[in-house]
Short mmCIF file of C-alpha atoms in Angstrom, two decimals:
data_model
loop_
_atom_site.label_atom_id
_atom_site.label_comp_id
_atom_site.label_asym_id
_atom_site.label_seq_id
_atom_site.Cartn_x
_atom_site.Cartn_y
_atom_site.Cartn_z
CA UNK A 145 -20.78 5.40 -11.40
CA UNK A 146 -17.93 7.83 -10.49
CA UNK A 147 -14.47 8.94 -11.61
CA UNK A 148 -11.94 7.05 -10.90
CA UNK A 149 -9.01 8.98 -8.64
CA UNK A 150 -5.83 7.19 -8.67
CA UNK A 151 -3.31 7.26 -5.13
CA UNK A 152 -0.02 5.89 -5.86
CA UNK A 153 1.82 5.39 -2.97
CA UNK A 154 5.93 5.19 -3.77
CA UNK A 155 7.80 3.30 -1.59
CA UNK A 156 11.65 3.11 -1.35
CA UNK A 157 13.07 3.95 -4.73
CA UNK A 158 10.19 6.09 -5.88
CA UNK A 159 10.28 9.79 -4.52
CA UNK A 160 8.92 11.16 -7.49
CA UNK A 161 7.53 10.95 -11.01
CA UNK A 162 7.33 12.94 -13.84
CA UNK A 163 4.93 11.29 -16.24
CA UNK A 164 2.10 13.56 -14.98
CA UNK A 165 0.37 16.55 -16.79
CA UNK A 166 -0.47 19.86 -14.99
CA UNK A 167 1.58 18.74 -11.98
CA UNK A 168 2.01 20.13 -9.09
CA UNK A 169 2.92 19.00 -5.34
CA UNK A 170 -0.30 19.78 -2.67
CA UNK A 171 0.84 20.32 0.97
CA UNK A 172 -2.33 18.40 3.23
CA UNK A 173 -3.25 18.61 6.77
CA UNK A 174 -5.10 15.92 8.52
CA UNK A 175 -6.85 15.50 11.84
CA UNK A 176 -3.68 12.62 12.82
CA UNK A 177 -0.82 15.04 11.58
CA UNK A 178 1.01 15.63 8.20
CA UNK A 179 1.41 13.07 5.86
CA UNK A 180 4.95 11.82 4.61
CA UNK A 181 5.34 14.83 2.06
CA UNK A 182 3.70 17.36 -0.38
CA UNK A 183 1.53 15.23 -2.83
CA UNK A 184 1.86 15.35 -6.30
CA UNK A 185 -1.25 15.97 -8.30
CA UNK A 186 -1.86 15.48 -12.02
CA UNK A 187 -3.20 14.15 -15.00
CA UNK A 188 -2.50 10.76 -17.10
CA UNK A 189 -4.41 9.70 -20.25
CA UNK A 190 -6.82 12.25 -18.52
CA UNK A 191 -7.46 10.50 -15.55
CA UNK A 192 -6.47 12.15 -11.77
CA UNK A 193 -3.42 10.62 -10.25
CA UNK A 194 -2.40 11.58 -6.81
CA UNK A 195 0.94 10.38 -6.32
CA UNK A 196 2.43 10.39 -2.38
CA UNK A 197 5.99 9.30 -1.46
CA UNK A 198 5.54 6.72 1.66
CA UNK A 199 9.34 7.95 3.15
CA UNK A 200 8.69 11.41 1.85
CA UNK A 201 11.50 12.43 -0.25
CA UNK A 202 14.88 11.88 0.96
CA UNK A 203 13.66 8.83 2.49
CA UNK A 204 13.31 10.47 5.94
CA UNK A 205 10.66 8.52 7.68
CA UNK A 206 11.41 4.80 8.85
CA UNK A 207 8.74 2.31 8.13
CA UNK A 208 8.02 2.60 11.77
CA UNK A 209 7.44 6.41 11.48
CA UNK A 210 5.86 7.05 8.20
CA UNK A 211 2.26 8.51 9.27
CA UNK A 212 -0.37 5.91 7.96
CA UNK A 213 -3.19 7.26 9.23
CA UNK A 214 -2.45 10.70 7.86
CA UNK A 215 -1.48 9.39 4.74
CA UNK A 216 -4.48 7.59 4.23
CA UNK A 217 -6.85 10.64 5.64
CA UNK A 218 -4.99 12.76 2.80
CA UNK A 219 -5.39 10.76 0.00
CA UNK A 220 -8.82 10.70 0.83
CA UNK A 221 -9.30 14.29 0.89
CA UNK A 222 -7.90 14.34 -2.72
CA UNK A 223 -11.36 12.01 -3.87
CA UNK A 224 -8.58 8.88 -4.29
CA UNK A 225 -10.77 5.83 -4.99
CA UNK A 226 -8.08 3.07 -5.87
CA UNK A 227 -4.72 3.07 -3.78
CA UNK A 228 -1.49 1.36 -5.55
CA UNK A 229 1.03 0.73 -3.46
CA UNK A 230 3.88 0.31 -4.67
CA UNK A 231 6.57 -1.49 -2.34
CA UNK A 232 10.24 -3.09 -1.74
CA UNK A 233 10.36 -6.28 -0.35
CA UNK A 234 12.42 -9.56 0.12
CA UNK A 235 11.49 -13.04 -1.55
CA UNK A 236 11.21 -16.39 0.36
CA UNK A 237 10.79 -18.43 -2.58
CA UNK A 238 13.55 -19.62 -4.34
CA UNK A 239 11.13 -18.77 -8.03
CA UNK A 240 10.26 -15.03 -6.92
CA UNK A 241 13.91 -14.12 -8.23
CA UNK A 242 14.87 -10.47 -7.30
CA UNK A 243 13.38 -7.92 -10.50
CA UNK A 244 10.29 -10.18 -10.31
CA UNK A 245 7.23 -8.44 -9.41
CA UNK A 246 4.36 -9.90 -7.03
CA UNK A 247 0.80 -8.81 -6.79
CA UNK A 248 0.30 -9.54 -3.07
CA UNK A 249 -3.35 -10.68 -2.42
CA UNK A 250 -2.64 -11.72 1.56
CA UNK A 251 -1.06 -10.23 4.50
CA UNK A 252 0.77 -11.87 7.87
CA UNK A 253 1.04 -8.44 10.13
CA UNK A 254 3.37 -8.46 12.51
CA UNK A 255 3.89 -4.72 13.07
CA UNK A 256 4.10 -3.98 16.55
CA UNK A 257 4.90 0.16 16.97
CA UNK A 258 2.12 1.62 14.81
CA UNK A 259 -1.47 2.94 14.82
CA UNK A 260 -3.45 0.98 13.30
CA UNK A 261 -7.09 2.17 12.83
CA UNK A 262 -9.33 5.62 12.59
CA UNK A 263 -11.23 4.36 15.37
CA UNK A 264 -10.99 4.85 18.83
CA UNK A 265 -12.82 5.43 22.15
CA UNK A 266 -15.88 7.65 21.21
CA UNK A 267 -16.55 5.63 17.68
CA UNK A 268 -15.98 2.22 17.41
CA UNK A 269 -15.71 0.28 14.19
CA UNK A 270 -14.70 -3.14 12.75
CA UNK A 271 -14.05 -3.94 9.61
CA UNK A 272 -13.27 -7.31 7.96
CA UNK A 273 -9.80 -7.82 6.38
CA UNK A 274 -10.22 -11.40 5.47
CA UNK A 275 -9.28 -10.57 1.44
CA UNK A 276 -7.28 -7.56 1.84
CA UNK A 277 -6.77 -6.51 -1.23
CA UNK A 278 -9.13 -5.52 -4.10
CA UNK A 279 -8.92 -8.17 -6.35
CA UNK A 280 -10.62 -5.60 -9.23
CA UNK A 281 -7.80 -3.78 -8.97
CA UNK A 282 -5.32 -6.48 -8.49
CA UNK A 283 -6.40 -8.06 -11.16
CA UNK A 284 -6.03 -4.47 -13.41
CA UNK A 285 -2.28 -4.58 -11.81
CA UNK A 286 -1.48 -8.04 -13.15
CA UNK A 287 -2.63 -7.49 -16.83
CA UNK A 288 -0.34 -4.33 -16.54
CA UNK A 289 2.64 -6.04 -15.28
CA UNK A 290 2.68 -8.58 -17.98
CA UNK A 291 2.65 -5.54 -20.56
CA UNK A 292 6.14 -3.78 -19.20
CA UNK A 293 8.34 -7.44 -19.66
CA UNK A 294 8.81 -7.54 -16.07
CA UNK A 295 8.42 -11.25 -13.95
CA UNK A 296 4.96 -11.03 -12.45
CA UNK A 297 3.40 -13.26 -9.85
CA UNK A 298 -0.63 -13.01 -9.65
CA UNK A 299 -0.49 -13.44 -6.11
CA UNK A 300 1.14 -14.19 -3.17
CA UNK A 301 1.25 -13.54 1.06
CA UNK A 302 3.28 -10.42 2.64
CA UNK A 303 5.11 -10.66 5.94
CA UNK A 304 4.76 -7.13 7.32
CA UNK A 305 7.69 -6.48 9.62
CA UNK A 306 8.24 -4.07 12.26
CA UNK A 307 11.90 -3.11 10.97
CA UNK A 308 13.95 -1.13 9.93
CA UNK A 309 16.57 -3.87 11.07
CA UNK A 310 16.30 -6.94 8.61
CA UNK A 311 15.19 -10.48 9.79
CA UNK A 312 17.72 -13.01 11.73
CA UNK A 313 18.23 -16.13 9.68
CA UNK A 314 15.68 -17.96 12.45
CA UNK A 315 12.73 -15.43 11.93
CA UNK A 316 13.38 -15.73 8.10
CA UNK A 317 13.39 -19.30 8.18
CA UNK A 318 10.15 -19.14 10.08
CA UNK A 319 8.29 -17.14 8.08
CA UNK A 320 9.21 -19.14 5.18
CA UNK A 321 9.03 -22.63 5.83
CA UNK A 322 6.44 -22.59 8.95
CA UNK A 323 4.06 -19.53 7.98
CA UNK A 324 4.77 -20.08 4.10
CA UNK A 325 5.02 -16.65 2.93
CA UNK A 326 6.11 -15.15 0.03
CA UNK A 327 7.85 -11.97 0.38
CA UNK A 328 8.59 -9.80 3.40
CA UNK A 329 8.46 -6.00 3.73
CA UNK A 330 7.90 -3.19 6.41
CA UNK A 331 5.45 -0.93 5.33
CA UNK A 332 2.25 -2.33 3.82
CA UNK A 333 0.78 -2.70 7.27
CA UNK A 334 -1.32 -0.96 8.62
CA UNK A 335 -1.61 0.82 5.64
CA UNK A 336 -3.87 -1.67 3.82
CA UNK A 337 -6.40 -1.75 7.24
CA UNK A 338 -6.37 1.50 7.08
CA UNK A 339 -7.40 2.09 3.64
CA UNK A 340 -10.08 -0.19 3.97
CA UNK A 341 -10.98 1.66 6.83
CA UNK A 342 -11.51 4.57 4.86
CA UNK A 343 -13.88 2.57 1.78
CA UNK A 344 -10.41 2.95 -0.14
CA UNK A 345 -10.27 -0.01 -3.13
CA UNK A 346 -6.31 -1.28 -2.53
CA UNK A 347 -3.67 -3.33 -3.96
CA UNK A 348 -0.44 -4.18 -3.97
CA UNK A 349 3.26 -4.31 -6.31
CA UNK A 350 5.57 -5.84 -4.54
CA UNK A 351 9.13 -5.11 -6.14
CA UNK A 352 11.77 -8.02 -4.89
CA UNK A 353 15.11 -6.92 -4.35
CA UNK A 354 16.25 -9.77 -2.74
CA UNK A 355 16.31 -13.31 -1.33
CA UNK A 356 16.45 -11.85 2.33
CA UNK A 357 18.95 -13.74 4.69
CA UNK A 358 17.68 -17.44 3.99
CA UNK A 359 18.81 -18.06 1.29
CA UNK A 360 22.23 -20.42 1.12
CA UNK A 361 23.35 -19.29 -1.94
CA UNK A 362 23.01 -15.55 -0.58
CA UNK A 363 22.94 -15.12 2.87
CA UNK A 364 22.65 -12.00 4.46
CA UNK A 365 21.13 -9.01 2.69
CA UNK A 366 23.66 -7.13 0.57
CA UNK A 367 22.48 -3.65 0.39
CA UNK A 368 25.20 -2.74 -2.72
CA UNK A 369 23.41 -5.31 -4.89
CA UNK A 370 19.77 -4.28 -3.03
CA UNK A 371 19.87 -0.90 -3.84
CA UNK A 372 21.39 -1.50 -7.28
CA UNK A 373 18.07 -3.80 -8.06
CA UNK A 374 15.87 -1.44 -5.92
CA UNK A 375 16.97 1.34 -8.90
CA UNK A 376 16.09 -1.34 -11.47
CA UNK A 377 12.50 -2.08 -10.05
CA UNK A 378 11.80 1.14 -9.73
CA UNK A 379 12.49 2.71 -13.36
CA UNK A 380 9.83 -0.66 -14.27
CA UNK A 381 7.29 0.84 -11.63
CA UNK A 382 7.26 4.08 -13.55
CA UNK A 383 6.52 2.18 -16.58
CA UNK A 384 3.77 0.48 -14.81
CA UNK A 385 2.45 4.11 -14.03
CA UNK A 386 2.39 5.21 -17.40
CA UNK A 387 0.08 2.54 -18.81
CA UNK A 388 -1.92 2.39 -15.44
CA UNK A 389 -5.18 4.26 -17.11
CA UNK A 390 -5.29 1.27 -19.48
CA UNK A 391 -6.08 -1.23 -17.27
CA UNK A 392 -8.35 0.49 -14.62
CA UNK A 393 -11.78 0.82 -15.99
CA UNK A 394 -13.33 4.09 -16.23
CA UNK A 395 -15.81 5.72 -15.32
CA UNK A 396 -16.13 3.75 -12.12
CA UNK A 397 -18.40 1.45 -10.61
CA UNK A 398 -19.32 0.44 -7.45
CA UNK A 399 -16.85 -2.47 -6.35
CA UNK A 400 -17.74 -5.74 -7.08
CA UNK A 401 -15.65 -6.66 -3.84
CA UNK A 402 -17.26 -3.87 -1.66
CA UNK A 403 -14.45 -1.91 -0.54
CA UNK A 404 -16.21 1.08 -1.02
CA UNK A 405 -19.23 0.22 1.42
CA UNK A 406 -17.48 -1.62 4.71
CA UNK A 407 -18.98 1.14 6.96
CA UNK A 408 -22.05 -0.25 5.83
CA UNK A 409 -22.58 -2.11 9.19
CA UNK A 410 -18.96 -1.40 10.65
CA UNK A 411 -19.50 1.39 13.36
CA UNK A 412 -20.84 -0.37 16.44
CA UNK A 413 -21.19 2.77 18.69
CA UNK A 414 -24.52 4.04 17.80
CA UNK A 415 -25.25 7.59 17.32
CA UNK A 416 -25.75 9.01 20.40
CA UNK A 417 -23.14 7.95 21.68
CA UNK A 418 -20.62 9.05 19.62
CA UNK A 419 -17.78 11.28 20.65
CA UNK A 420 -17.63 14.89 18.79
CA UNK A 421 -13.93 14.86 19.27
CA UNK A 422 -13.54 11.08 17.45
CA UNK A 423 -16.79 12.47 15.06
CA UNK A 424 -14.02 15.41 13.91
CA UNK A 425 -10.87 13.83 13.92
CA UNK A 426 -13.17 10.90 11.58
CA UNK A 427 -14.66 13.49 9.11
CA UNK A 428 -13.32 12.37 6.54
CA UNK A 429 -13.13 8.73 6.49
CA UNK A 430 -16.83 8.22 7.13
CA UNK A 431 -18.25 10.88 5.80
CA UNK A 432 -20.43 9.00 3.47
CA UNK A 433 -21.92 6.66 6.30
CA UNK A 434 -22.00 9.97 8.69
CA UNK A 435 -22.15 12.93 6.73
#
């Protein structure tokens, strides 16, 4: 058993929080760069939350140019053992209504511009991504959901997008009726790889703020009424914070789902063949397999 740590990841809407004791904001370095911003640091119901905005505040990092990998690296400095991300996104069904909440529990990647793993020439690795998300921690996320009156929806599949343009009416269309996915957004990937990567339990709120453009009854995306339910979603999000600690068992033990042990047999170059340089830069995402 171990403490739980607690990464909240706030995407657009959520810059900052102030629900946390003994707070303060902790400026990171990582071997891939600086993440998005200063990370804020504190205490709820006395357990460690480590809360990062994805856009940094000010929003002024595209989905395209938010630094994953550093993220990631930094959060796992801090001892973070669960990740919530927390994330705006479109609906493509007609009963995920905008102010509904979905606990994603599949992604469709179709990023295109971003680094997507630790790994590289000098240490190779694989790691499955078949169920994404941590369903002991989704499942934490859903009970707490239902708790703040807010429209939740135990599951459903993410369209990651490269962005920051929104979809033409044939690509939403597509992704909808052909791929049958649930909401779209342009930042959950390659986070989630990433933080499985890096033994990192994750999962998923995805906050609707609209129908997207396929929708007849809406068309295009109207970013007055977007931003006025993006403002709505995220004052519930902070809610979901508070009462977070009451849903995430503690002290913690190992996953039942194993996200804490895919380096287990996931770094196919073997020892001595390993690259210092990659063995630096990868200190501290497998520093429990290679110490």
């Amino acid at each position: 058993m171990s403490e739980v740590v607690i990464g909240v990841i706030g995407g657009s809407g959520l810059y900052e929080i102030n629900l946390l004791e003994n707070a303060k904001w902790v400026n990171l370095s990582t071997p891939w760069g600086d993440p998005s911003d200063a990370i804020l640091t504190g205490l709820i119901e006395g357990i460690q939350f480590n809360f990062l905005p994805r856009h940094g505040r000010g929003h002024i990092h595209t989905p395209s140019s938010v630094p994953y990998r550093a993220n990631i690296d930094a959060l796992k400095q801090l001892g973070v053992t669960d990740i919530v991300s927390i994330s705006a996104c479109g609906s493509f069904q007609n009963q995920i209504a905008p102010g509904n909440f979905v606990i994603i529990d599949q992604f469709i990647d179709r990023t295109t511009n971003r680094e997507k793993t630790f790994f590289g020439s000098g240490c190779v690795g694989h790691v499955s991504m078949a169920y994404p998300v941590c369903q002991r921690l989704a499942s934490g996320l859903i009970e707490a959901t239902k708790q703040i009156g807010v429209t939740v929806h135990p599951k459903g599949t993410y369209l990651a997008m490269e962005g920051p343009q929104f979809s033409t009416l044939a690509e939403s269309n597509l992704y909808r009726e052909r791929w049958e996915c649930d909401v779209i957004g342009m930042t959950n990937m390659p986070e989630a790889k990433l933080a499985r990567e890096a033994e990192m339990c994750y999962a998923t709120v995805a906050m609707v703020t609209d129908y997207d453009c396929w929708h007849p009854d809406h068309g295009e995306v109207d970013i007055n009424k977007l931003l006025k339910t993006l403002q709505d979603n995220t004052s519930m999000a902070r809610e979901l914070i508070k009462i977070l600690p009451d849903y995430i068992p503690t002290p913690r033990e190992v996953c039942p789902y194993g996200c804490d042990r895919v380096l287990d047999f996931a770094i196919i170059t073997p020892p001595e063949a390993r690259s210092q340089k990659q063995l630096d830069r990868l200190k501290n995402i497998i520093k429990r397999v290679s110490p």
